[in-house]
Short mmCIF file of C-alpha atoms in Angstrom, two decimals:
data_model
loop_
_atom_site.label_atom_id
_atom_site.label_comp_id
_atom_site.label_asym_id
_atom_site.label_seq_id
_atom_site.Cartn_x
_atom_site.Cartn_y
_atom_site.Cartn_z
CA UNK K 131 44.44 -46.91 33.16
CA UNK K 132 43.55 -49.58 35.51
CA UNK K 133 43.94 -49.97 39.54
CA UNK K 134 45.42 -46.00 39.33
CA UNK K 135 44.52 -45.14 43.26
CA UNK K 136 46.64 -42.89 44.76
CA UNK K 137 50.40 -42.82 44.20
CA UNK K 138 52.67 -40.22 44.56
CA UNK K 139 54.46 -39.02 41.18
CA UNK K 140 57.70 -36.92 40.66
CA UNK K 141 57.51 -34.84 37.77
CA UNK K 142 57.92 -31.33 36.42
CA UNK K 143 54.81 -29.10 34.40
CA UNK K 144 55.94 -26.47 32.23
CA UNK K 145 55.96 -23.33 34.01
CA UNK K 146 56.17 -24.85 37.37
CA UNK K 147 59.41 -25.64 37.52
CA UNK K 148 59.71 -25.33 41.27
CA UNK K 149 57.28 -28.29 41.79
CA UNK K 150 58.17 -31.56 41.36
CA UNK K 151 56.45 -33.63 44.06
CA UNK K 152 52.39 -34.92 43.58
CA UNK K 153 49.75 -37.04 44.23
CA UNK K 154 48.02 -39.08 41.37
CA UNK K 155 44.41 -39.47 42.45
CA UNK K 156 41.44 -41.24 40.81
CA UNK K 157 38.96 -39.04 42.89
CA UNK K 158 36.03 -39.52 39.97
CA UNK K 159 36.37 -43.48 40.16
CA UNK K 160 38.30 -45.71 37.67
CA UNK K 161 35.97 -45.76 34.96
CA UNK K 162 36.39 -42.11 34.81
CA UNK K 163 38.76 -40.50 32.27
CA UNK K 164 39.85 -38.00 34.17
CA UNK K 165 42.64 -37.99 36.78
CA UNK K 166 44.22 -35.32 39.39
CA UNK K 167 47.17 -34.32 39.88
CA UNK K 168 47.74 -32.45 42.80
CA UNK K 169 50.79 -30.87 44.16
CA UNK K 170 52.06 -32.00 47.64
CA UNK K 171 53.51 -28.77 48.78
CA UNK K 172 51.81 -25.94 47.07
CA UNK K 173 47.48 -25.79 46.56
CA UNK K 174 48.34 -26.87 43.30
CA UNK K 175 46.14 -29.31 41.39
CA UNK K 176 45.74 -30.26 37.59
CA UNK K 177 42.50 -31.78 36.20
CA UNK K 178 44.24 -34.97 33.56
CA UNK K 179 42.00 -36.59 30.91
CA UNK K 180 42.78 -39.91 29.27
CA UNK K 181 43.12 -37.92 25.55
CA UNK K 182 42.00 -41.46 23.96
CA UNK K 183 38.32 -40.53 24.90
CA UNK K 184 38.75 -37.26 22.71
CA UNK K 185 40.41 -38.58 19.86
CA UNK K 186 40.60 -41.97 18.58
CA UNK K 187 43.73 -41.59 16.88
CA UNK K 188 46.09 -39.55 19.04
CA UNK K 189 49.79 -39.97 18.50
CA UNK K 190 53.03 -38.99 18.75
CA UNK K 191 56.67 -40.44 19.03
CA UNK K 192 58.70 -39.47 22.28
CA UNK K 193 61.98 -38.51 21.80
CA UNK K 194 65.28 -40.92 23.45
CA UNK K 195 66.24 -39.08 26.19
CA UNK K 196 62.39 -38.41 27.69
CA UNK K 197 61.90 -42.34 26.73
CA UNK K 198 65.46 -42.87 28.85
CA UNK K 199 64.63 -40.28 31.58
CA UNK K 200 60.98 -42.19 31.73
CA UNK K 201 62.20 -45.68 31.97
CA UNK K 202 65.80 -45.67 32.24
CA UNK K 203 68.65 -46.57 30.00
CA UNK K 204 67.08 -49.21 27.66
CA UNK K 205 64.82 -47.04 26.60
CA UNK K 206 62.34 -50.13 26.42
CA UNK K 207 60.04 -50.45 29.08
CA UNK K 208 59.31 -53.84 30.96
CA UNK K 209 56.91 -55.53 30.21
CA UNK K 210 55.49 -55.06 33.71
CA UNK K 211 55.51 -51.04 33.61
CA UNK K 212 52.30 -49.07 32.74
CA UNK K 213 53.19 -45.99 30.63
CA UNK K 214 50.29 -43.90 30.96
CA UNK K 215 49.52 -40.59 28.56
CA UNK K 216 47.51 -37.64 29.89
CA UNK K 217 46.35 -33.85 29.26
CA UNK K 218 45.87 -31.42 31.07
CA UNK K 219 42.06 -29.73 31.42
CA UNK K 220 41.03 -26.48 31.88
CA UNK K 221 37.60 -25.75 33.00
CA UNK K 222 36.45 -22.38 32.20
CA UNK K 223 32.78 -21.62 33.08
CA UNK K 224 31.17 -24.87 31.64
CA UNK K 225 33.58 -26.08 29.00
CA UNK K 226 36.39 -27.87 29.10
CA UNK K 227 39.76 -27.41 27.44
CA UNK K 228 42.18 -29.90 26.63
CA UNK K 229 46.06 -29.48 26.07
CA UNK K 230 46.95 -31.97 23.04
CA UNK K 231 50.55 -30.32 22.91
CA UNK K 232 52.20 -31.26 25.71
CA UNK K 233 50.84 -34.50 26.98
CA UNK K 234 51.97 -35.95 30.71
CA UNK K 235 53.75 -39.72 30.23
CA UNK K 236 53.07 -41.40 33.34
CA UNK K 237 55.60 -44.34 34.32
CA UNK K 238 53.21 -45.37 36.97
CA UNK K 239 55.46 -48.67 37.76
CA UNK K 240 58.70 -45.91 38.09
CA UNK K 241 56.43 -43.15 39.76
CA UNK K 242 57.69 -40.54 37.22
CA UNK K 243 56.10 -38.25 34.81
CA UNK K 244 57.02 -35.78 31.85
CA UNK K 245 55.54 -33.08 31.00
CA UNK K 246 56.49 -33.18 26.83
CA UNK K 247 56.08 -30.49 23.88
CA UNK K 248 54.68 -32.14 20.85
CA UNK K 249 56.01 -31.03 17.10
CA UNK K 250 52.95 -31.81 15.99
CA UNK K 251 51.16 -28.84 14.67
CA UNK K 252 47.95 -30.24 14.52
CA UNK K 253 47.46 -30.25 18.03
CA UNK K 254 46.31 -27.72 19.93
CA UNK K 255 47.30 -25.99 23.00
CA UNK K 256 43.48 -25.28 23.77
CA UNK K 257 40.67 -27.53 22.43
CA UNK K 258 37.10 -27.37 23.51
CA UNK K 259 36.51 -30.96 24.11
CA UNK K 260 33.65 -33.31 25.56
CA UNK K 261 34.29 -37.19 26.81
CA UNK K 262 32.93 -39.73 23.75
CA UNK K 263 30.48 -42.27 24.55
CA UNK K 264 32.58 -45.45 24.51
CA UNK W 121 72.70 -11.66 25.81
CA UNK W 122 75.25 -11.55 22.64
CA UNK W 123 74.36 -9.71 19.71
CA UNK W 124 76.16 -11.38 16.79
CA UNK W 125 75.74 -9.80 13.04
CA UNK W 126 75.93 -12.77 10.13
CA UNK W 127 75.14 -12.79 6.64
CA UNK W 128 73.44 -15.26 4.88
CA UNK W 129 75.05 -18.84 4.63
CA UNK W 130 77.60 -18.09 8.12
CA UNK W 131 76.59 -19.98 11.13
CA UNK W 132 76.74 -19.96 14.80
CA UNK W 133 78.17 -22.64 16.93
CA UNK W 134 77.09 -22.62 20.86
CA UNK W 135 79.59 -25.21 22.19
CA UNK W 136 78.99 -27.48 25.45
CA UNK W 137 79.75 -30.44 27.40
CA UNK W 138 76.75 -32.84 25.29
CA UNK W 139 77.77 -31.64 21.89
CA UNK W 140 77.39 -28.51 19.81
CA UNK W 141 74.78 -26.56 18.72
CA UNK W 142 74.80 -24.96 15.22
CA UNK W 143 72.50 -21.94 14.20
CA UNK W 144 72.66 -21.48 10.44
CA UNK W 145 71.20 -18.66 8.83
CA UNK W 146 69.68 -19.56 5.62
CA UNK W 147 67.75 -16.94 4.36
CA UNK W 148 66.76 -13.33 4.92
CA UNK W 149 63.58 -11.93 3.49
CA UNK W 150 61.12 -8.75 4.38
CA UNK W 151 61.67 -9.08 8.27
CA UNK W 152 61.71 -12.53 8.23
CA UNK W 153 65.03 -14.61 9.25
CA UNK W 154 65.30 -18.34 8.14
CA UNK W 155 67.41 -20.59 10.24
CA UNK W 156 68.46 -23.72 10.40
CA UNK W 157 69.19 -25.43 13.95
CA UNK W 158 71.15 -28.82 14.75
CA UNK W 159 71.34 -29.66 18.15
CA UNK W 160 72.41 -32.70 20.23
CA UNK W 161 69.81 -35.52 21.84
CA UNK W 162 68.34 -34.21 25.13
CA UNK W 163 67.80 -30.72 23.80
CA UNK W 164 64.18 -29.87 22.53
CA UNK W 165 63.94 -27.09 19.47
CA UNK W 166 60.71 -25.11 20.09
CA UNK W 167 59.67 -21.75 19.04
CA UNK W 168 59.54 -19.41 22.12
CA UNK W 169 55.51 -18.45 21.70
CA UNK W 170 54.87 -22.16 21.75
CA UNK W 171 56.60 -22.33 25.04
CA UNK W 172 55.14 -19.52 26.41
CA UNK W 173 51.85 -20.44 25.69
CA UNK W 174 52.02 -23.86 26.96
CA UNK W 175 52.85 -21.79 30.41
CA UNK W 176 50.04 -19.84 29.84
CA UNK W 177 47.49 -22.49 29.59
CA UNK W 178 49.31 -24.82 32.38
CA UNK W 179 48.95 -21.60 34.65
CA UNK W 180 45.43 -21.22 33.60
CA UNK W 181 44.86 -24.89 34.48
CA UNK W 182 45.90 -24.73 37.37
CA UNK W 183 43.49 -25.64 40.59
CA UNK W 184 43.76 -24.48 43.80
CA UNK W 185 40.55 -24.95 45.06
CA UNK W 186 39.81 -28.82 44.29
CA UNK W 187 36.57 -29.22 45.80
CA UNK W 188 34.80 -27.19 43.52
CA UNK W 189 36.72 -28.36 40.82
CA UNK W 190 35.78 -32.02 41.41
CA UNK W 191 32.09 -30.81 41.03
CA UNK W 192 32.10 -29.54 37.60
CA UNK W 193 34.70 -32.49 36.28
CA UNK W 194 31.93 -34.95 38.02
CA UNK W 195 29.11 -32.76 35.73
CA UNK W 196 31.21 -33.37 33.10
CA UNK W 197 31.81 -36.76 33.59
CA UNK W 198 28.03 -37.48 34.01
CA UNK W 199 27.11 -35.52 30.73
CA UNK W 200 25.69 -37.19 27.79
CA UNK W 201 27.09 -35.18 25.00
CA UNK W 202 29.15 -36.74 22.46
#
């Protein structure tokens, strides 16, 4: 999650199809866990969080063809690409919700992102959440 | 849409350019349908509420006013609750 900046991402989120273009912004500084994305032709923005500072242990395999669309036809990354996982937050009032379904994988190094639907039923949609100490 | 009537143990084949996709109907019971689903890489089973709901909350999430936004992610941020 290091040396993020700003870069500009092409990607899709569920149920906003007709967007595809965005900015990746640190705007909370590097340390931070949480990222923006925000859309370049629409008022559009999503709050991201690092999920690793809400759970230890989050995991999940990625299916071939979102590895291939990711990263290409390998399938493998290089060893030079950063592969980045994020959810999206929703504030409401003063709490925070997270979406551990369907995580964003960032290729930063590519400039591409996924928005993907976990089978995992143990994560949910909307989880109350605070940032660990680390 | 097509309305097709099978019993249980017939199938359904939906056939395209990446493969085919087979619907099997395993099982009937008090309202409830069973059934079974193969489909070809690149295509992503989910149950349609799941979906839905995923567009919900993105929807939800969404910001169009970042400035404010940025406030209560820095409170956030800042907060020593663990």
């Amino acid at each position: 999650m290091k040396q993020v900046g700003e870069m500009r991402l092409k990607g899709k989120i569920i149920g906003f199809e007709e967007l595809g273009d965005y900015i990746f912004d640190a705007p909370f500084g590097e340390e931070s866990p949480f990222r923006v994305l925000q859309c370049i032709d629409q008022p559009v923005s999503f709050i991201v969080v690092n999920p690793y500072f809400i759970l230890d242990d989050y995991n999940f395999d990625i299916d071939d063809q979102v590895a291939e669309e990711l990263i290409g036809r390998s399938g493998e990354p290089d060893v030079e690409e950063t592969i980045a996982v994020l959810c999206i937050v929703r504030p409401d009032n003063k709490t925070l919700y997270v979406n551990l379904r369907s995580p964003i994988i960032v290729n930063t190094t590519k400039g591409r992102f996924i928005q993907v639907v976990l089978q995992n039923e143990g994560y949910g949609v909307s989880v109350p959440f605070a940032i660990k100490e680390k | 849409m097509l309305v097709l009537t099978r019993k249980k143990n017939e199938g359904i084949i939906i056939k395209g350019r990446d493969g085919n996709i087979r619907l099997f109907l395993i099982d009937t019971e008090k309202g409830k349908v069973r059934i079974g689903i193969e489909a070809p890489k690149g295509y992503t089973i989910l149950r349609e509420e799941l979906l839905s709901e995923i567009e919900d909350a993105n929807r939800l999430s969404a910001i169009d006013n970042l400035e404010k936004i940025k406030k209560v992610i820095g409170e956030a941020s800042g907060r020593d609750e663990t």
